[in-house]
mmCIF file of C-alpha atoms and ligand atoms in Angstrom:
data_model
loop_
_atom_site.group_PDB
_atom_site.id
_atom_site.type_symbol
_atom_site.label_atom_id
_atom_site.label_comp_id
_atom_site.label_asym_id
_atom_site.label_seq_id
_atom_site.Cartn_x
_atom_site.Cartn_y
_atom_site.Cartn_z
ATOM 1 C CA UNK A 192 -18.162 -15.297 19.353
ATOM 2 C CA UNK A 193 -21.160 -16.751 19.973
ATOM 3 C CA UNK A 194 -21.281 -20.496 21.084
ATOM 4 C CA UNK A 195 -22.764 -22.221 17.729
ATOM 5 C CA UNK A 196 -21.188 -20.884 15.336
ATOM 6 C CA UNK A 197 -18.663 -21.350 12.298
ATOM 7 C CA UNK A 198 -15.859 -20.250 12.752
ATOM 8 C CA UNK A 199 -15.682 -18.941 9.278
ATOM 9 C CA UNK A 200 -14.316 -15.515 9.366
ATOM 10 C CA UNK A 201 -13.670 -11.953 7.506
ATOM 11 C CA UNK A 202 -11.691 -10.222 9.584
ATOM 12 C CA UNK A 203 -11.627 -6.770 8.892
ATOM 13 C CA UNK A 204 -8.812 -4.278 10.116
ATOM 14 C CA UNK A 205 -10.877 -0.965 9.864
ATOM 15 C CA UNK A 206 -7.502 1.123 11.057
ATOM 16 C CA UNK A 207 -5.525 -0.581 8.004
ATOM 17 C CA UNK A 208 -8.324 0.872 5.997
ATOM 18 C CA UNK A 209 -7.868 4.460 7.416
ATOM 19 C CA UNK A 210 -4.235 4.086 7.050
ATOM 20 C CA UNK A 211 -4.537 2.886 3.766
ATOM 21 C CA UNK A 212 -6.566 5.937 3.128
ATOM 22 C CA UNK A 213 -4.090 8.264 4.477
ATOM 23 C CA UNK A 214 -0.502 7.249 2.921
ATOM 24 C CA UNK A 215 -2.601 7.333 -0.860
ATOM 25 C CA UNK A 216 -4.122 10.503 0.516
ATOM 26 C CA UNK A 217 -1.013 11.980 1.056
ATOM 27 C CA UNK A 218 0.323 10.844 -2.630
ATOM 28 C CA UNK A 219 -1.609 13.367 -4.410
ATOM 29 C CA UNK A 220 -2.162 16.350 -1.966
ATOM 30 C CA UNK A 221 -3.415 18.965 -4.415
ATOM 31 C CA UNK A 222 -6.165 16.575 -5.156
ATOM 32 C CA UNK A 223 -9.388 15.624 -2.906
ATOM 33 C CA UNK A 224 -9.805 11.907 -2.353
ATOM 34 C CA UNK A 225 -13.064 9.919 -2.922
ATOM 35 C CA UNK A 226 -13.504 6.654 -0.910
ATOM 36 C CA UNK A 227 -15.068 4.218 -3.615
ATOM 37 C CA UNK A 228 -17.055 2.032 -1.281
ATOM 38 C CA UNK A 229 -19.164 -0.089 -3.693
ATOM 39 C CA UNK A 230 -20.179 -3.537 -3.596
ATOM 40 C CA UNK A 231 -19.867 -3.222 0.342
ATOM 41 C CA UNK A 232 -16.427 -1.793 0.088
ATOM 42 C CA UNK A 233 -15.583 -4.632 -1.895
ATOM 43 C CA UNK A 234 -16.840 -6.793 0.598
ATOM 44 C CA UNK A 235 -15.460 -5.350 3.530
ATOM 45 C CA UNK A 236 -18.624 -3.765 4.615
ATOM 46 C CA UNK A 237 -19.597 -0.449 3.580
ATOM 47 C CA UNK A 238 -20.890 0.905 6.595
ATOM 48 C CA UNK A 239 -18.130 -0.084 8.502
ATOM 49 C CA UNK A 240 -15.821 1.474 6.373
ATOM 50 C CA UNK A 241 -17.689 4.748 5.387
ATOM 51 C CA UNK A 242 -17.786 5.184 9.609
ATOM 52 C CA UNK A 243 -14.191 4.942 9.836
ATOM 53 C CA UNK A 244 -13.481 7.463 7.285
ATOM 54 C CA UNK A 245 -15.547 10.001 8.129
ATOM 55 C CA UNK A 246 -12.943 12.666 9.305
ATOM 56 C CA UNK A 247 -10.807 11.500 6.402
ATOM 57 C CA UNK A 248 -12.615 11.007 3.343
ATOM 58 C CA UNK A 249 -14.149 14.146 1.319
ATOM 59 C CA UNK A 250 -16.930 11.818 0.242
ATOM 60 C CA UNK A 251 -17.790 8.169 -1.060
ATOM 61 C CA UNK A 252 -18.636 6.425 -4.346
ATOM 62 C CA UNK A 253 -21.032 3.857 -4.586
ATOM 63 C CA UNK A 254 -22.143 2.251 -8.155
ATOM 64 C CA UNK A 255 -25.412 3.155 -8.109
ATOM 65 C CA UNK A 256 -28.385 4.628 -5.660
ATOM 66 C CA UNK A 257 -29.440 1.509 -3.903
ATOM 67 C CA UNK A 258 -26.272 1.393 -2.490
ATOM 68 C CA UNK A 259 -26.091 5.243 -1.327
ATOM 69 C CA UNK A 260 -29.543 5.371 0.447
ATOM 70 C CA UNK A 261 -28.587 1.999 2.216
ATOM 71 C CA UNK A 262 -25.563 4.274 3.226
ATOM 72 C CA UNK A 263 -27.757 7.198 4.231
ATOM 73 C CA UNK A 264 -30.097 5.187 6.448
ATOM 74 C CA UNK A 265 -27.288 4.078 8.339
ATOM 75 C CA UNK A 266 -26.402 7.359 8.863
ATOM 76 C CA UNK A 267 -23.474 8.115 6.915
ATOM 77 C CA UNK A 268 -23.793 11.877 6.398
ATOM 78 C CA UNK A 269 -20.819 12.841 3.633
ATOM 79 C CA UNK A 270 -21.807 13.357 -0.359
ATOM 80 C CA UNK A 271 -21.844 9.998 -2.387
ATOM 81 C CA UNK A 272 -21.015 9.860 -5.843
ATOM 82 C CA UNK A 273 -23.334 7.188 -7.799
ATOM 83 C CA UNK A 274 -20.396 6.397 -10.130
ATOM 84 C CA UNK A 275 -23.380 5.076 -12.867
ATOM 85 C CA UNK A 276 -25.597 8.082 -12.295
ATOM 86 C CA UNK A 277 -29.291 7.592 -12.329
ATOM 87 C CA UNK A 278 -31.965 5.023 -13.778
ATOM 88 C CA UNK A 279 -34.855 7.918 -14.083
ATOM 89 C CA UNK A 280 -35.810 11.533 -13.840
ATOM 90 C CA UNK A 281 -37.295 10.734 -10.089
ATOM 91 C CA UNK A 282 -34.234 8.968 -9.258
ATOM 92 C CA UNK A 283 -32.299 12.671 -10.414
ATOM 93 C CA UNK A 284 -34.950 14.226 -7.842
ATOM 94 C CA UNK A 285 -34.324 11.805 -5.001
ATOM 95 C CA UNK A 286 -30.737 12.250 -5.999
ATOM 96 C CA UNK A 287 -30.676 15.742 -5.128
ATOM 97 C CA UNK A 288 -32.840 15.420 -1.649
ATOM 98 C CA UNK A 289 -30.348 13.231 -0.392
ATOM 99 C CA UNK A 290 -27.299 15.161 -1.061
ATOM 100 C CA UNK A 291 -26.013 12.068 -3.748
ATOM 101 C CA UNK A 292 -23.609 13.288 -6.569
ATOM 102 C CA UNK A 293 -25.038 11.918 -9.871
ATOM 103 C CA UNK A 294 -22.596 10.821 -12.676
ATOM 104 C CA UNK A 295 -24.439 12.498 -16.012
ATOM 105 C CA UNK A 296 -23.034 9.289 -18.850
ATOM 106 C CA UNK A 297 -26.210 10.044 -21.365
ATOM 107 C CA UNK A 298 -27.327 13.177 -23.420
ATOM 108 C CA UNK A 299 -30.716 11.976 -21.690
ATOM 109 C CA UNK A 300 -29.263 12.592 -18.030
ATOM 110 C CA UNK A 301 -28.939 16.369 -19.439
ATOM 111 C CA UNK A 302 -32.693 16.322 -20.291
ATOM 112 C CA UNK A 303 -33.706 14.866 -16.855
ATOM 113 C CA UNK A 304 -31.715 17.439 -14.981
ATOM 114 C CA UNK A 305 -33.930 20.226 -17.110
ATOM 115 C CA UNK A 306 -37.488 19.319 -16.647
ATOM 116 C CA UNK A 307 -36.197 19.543 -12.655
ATOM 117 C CA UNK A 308 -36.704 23.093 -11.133
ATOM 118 C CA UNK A 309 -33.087 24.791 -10.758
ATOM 119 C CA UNK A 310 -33.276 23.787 -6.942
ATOM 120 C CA UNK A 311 -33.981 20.774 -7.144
ATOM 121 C CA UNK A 312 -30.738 19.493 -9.305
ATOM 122 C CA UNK A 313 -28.348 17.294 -7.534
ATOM 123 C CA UNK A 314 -24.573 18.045 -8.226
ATOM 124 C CA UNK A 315 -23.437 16.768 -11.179
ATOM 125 C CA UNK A 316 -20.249 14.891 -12.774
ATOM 126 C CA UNK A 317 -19.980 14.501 -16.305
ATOM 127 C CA UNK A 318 -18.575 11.032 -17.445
ATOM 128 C CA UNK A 319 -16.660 11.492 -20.797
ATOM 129 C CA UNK A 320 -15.670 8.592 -23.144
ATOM 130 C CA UNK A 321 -12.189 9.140 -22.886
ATOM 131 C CA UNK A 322 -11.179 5.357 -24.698
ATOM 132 C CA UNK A 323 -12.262 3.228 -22.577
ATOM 133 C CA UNK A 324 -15.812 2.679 -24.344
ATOM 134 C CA UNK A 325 -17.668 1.669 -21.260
ATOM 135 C CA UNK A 326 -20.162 4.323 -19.943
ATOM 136 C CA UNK A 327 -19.114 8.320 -20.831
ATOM 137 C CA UNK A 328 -20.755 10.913 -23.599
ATOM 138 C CA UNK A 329 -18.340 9.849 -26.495
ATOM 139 C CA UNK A 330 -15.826 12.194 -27.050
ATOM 140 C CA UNK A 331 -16.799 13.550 -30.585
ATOM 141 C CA UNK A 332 -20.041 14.642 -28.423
ATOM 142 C CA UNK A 333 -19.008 16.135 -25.390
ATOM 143 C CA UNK A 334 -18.477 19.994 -26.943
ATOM 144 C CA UNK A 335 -21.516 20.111 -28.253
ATOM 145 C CA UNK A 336 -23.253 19.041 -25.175
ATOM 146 C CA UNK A 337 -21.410 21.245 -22.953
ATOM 147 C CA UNK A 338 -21.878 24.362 -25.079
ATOM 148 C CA UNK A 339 -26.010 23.412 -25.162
ATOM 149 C CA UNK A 340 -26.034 22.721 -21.626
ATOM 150 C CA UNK A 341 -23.760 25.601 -20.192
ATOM 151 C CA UNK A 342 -26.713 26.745 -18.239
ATOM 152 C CA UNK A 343 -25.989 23.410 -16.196
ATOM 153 C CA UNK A 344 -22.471 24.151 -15.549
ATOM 154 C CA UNK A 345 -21.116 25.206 -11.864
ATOM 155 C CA UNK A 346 -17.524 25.950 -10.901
ATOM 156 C CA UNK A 347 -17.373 22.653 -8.634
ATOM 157 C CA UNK A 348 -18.939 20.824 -11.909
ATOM 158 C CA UNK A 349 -16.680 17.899 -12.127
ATOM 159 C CA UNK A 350 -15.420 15.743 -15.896
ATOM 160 C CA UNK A 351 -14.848 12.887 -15.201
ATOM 161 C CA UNK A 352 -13.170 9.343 -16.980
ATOM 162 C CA UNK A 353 -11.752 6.481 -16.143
ATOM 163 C CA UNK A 354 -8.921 4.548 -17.349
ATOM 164 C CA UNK A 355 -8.342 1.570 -18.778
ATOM 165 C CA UNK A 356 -4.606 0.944 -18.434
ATOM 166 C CA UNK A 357 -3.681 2.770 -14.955
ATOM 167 C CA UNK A 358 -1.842 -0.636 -13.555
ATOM 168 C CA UNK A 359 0.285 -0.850 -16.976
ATOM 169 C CA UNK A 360 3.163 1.493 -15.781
ATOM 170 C CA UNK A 361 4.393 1.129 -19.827
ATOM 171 C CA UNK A 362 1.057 1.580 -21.331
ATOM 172 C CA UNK A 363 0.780 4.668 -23.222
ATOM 173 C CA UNK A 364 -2.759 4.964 -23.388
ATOM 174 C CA UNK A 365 -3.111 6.270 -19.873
ATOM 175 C CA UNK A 366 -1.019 9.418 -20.823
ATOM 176 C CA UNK A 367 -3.566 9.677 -24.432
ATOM 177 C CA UNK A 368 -6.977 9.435 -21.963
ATOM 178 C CA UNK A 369 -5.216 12.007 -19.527
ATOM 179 C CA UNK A 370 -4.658 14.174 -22.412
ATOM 180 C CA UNK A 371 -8.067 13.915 -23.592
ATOM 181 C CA UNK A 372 -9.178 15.017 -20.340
ATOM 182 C CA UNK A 373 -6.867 17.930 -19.143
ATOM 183 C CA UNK A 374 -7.534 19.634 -22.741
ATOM 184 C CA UNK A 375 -11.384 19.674 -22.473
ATOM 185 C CA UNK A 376 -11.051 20.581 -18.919
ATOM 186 C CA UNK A 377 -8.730 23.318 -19.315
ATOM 187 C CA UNK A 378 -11.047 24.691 -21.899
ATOM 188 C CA UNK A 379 -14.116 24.687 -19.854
ATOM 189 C CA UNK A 380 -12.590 25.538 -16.775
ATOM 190 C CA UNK A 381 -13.759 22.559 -14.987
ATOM 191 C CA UNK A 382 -12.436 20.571 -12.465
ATOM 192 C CA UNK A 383 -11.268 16.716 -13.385
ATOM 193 C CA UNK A 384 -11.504 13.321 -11.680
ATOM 194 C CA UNK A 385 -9.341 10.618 -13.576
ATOM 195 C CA UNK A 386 -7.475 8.646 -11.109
ATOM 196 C CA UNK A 387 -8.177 5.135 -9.697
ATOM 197 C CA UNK A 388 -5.972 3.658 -7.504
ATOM 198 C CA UNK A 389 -3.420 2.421 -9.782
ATOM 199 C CA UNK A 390 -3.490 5.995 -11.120
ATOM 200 C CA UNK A 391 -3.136 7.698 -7.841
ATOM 201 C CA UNK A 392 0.240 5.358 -7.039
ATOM 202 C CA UNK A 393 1.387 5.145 -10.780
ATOM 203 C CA UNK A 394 0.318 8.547 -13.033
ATOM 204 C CA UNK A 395 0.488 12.111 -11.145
ATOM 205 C CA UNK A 396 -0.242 13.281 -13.952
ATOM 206 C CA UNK A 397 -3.516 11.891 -13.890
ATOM 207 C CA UNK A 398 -4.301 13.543 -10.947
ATOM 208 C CA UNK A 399 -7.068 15.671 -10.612
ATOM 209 C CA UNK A 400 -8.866 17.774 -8.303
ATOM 210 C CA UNK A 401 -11.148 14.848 -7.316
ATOM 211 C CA UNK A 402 -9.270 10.886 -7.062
ATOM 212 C CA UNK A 403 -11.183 7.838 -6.651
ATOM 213 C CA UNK A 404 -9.586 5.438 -3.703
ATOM 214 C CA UNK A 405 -10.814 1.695 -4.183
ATOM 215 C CA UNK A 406 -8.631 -0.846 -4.331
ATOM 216 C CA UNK A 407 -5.754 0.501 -2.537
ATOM 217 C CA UNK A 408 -8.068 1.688 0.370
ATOM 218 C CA UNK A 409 -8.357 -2.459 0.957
ATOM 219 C CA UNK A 410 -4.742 -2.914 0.701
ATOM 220 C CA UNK A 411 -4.362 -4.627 -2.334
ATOM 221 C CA UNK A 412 -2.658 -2.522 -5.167
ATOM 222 C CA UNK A 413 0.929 -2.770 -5.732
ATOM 223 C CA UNK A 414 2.964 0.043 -5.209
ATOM 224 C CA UNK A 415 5.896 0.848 -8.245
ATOM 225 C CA UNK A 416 8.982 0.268 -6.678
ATOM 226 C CA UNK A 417 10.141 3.497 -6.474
ATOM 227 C CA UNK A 418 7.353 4.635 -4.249
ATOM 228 C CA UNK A 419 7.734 3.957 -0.393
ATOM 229 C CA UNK A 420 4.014 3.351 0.309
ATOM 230 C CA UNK A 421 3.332 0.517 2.039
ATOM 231 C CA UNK A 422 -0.222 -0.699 2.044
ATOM 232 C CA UNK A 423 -1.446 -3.203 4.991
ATOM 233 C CA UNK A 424 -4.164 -6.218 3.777
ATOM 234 C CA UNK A 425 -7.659 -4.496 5.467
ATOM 235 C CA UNK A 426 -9.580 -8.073 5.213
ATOM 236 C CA UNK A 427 -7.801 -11.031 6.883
ATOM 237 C CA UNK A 428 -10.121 -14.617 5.372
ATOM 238 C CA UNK A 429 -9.709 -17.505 8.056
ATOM 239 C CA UNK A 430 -11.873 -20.822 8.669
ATOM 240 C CA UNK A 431 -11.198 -23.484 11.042
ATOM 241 C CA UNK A 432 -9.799 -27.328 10.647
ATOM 242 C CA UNK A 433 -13.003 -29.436 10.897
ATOM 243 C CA UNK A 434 -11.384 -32.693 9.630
ATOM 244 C CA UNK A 435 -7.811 -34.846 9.883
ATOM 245 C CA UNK A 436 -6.791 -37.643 8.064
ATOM 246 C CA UNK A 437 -3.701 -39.591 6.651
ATOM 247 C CA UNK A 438 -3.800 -40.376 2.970
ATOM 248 C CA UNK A 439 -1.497 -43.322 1.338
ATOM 249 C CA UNK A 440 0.656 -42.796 -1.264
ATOM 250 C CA UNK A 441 -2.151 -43.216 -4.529
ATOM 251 C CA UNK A 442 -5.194 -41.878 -2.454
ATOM 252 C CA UNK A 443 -7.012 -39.230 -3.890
ATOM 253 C CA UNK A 444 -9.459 -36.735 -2.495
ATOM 254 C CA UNK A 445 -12.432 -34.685 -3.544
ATOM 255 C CA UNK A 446 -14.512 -34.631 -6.619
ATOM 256 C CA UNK A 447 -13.406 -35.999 -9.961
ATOM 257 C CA UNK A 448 -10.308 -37.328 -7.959
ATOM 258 C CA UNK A 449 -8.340 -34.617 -9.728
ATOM 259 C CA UNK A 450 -5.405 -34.862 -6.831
ATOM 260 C CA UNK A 451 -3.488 -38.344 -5.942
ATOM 261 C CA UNK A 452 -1.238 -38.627 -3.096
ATOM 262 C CA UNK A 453 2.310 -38.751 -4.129
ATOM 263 C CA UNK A 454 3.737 -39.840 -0.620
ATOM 264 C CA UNK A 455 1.918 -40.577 3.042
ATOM 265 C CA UNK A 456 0.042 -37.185 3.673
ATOM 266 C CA UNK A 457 -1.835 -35.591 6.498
ATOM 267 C CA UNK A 458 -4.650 -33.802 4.807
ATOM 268 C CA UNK A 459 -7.453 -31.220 6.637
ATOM 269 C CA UNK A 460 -10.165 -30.592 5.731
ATOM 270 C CA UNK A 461 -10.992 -26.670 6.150
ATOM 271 C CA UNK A 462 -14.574 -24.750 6.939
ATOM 272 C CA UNK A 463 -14.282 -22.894 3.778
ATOM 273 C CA UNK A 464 -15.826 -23.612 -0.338
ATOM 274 C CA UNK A 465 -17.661 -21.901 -3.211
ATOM 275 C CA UNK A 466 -20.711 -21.193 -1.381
ATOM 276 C CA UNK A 467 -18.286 -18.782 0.611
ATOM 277 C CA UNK A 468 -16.789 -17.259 -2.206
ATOM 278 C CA UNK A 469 -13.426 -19.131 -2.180
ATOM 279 C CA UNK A 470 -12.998 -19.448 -5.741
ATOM 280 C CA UNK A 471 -13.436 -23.015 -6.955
ATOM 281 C CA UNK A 472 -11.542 -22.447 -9.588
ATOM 282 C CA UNK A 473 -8.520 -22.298 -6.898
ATOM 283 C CA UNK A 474 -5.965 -24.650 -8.563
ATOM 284 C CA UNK A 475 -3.603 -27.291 -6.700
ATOM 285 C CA UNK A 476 -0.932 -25.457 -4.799
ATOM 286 C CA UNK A 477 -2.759 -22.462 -4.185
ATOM 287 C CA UNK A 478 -1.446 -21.665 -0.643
ATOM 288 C CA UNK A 479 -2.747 -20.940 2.750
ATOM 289 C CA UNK A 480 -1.205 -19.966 5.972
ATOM 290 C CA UNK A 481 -0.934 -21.971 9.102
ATOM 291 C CA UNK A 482 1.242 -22.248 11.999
ATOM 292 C CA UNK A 483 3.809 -19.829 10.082
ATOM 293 C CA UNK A 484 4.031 -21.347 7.436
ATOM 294 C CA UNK A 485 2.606 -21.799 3.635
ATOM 295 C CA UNK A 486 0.587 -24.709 2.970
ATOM 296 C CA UNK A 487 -1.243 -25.874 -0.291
ATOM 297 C CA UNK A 488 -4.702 -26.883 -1.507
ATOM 298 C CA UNK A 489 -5.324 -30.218 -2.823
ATOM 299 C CA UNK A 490 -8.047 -31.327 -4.776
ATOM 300 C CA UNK A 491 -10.949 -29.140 -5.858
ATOM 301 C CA UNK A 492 -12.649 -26.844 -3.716
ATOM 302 C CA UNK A 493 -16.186 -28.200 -3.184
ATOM 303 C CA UNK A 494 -19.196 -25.956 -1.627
ATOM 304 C CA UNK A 495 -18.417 -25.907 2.050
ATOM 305 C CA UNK A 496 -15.038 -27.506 2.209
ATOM 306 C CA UNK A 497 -11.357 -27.140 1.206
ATOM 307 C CA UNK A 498 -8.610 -29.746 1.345
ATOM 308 C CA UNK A 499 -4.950 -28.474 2.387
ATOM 309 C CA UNK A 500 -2.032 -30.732 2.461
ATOM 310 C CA UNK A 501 -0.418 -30.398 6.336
ATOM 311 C CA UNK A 502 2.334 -33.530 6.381
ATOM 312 C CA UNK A 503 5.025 -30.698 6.878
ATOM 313 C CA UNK A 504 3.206 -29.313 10.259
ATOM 314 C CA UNK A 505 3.442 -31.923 12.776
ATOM 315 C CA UNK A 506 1.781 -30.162 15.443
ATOM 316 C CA UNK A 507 -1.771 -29.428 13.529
ATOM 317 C CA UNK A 508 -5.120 -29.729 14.999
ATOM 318 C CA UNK A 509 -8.691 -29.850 14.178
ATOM 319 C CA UNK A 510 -10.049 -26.270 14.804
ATOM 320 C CA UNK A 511 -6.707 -24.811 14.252
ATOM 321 C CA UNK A 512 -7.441 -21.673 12.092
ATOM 322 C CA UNK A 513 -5.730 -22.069 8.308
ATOM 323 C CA UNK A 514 -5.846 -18.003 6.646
ATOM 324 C CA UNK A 515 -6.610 -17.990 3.583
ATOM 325 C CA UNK A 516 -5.530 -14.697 2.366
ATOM 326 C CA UNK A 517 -4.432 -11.570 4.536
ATOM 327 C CA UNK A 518 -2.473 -10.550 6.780
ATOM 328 C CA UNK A 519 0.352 -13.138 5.488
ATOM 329 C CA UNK A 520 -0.845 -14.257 2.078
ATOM 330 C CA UNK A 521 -2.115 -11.685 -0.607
ATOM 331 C CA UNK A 522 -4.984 -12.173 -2.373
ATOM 332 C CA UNK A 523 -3.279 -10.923 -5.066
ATOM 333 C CA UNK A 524 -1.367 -13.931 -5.258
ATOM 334 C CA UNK A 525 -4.489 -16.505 -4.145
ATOM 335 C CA UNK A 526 -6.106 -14.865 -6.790
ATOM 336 C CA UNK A 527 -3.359 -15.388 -9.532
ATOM 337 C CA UNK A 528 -3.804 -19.090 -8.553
ATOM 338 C CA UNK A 529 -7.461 -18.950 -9.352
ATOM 339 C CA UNK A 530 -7.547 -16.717 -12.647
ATOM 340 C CA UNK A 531 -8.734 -13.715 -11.517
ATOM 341 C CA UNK A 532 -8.074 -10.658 -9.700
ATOM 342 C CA UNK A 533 -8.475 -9.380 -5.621
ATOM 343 C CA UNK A 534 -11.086 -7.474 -6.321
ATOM 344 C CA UNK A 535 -13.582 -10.009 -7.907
ATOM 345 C CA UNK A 536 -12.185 -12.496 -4.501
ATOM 346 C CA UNK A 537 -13.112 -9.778 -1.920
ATOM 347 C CA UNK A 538 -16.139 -9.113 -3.433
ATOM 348 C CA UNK A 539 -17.550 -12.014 -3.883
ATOM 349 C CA UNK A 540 -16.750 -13.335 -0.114
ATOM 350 C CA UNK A 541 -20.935 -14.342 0.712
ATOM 351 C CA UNK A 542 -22.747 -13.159 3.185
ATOM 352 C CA UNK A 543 -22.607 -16.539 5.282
ATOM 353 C CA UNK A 544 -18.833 -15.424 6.268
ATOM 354 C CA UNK A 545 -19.094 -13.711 9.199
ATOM 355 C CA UNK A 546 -17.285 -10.013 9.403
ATOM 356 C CA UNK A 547 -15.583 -9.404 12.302
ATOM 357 C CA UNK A 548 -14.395 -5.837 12.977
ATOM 358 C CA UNK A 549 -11.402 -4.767 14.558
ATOM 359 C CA UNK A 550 -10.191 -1.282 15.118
ATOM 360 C CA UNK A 551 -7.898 -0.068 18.316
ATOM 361 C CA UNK A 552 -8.901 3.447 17.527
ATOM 362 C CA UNK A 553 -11.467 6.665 17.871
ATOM 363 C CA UNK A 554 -11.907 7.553 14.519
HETATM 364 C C1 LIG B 223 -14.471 1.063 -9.058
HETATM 365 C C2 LIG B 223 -14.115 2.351 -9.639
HETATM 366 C C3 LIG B 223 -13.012 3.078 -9.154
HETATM 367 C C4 LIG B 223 -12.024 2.527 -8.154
HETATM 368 O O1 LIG B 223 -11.048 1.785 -8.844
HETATM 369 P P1 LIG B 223 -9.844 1.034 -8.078
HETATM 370 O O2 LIG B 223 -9.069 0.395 -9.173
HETATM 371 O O3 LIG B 223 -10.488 0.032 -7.194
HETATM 372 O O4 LIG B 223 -9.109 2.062 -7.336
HETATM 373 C C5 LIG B 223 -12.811 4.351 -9.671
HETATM 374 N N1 LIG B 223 -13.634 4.860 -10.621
HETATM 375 C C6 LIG B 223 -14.676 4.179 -11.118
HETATM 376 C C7 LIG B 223 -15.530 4.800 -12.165
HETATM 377 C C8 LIG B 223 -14.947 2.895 -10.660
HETATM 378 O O5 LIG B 223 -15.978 2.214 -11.171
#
């Protein structure tokens, strides 16, 4: 720590990652498991993560190749899938020099890989529109593209999709896109890559020779009930008290006054706001963690600072550290209270919170 600083903090518990990585790992074992370390791991910190997995993880996926060459320079020496494939022909090229998988989503992407001499093609997946209409040659297309293009095809040539439903254990669709797949995989004799996190926990059936690890890998998918996988929180948010004050019964605080004191409360004011990606959209009684025990937000979140109501804790102090999700509080849950889901709350933590990395072993 150094001496002027906020203490405004990500803590991140790189061996809960590898664990993580392991016990979903070992949930599909016929099946190789891709880290998906996008966005900086979801905001965890790619390199970080990417390090700690290297004697784990058969390879990484990154959204697109910005993100993979960042990964490269920092020495990370594994394949990297660029789940959105390429941007240009010389993209395809520089694809292939640095040993980056390239998702093929356009008849065009075919074309590319053509004009490029035979050894200078990266290895290719194919993305097939298997319902979920977002990227993927549609479905109607993909047989005629294959058969044109068999010249492309390799034995480790992957098809891949991606499903829209996985973390609806009642939705039906999942088992319609997994049919989709296995058939035109089957008849190609390709290998498949269909499963996400929820499908790696939730759908064996979905499971291919290639799965793609996000969420979970962060500790923040839910296991069903009936599978004994326990996943640990990998990023652990905390700030520190800056501010104490006692409110009277019909005070308010913050802007708009959208909270009024019902009773005499002791009210701190927390290092943490918008600008830090706590979502301002956080409503009242969204709860933190301090001194064992749950507290709740008050008022609306403003840019820098949080309010949290702490009459029940008599022996709080300025600078004592409030967590606002982690190791004792899911953001799952903080996230419920704001609207949205963990992942768009981990990934959106900014670049002002410090990341702290912890890890007790040699990976
Ligand atoms: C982000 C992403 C994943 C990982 O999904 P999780 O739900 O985080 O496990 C897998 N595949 C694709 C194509 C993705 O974009």
């Amino acid at each position: 720590m150094k001496l002027f600083e906020r203490q405004t903090y990500a803590h991140i518990n790189v061996d809960a990652a590898v664990n993580n990585f392991r016990k979903m790992a070992a949930l599909a074992n016929n099946s190789q498991t891709l880290a998906v370390i996008k966005a900086d791991a979801y905001g965890h910190g790619a390199v970080a993560i990417a390090k700690a997995l290297t004697s784990d993880a058969h390879g990484f996926a990154v959204a697109f190749i910005d993100e993979a060459i960042q990964l490269r320079e920092q020495g990370i020496e594994q394949p990297i899938l660029l789940l959105e494939g390429v941007m240009s022909r010389d993209e395809m090229k520089l694809a292939h020099e640095k040993n980056f998988w390239v998702m093929l989503h356009r008849s065009e992407h075919f074309d590319w890989l053509l004009t490029l001499d035979a050894g200078q093609r990266p290895h290719i997946w194919i993305k097939v529109d298997t319902g979920m209409h977002r990227l993927g040659i549609e479905f109607s297309e993909i047989d005629s593209l294959l058969t044109a293009h068999s010249e492309l095809l390799r034995d480790s040539t992957v098809l891949c999709s991606h499903l829209a439903c996985a973390d609806e254990p009642d939705n039906g669709f999942t088992l319609q896109q997994t049919k989709k797949l296995t058939d035109l995989a089957n008849q190609y004799g390709l290998a498949f890559s269909l499963a996400n996190s929820a499908g790696i926990l939730q759908w064996p059936i979905s499971h291919g020779s290639w799965n793609r690890l996000g969420i979970a890998l962060y500790g923040c998918a839910q296991p069903p009930t009936n599978k004994l996988v326990e996943l640990q929180p990998v990023m652990t948010l905390s700030a520190p008290i800056i501010a104490l004050r006692t409110l009277e019964k019909g005070d308010s605080v913050g802007y708009g006054q959208s909270w009024v004191a019902q009773r005499t409360t002791t009210l701190a004011t927390v290092a943490i706001g918008y600008a830090d990606g706590y979502p301002r959209h956080a409503s009242a009684n969204t709860p933190a963690w301090l001194h064992g025990k749950r507290i709740a937000l008050v008022g609306r979140v403003s840019m820098d600072m949080s309010s949290f109501d702490v009459t029940d804790l008599p022996q709080v102090e300025v600078n004592d550290k409030v967590e606002l999700w982690g190791e004792h509080l899911s953001v799952a849950e903080v996230a419920e209270c704001a609207s949205t889901i963990s992942y768009e709350l981990l990934t959106r933590i900014s670049p002002r919170v410090k990341r702290i990395y912890t890890s007790t072993a040699e990976h």
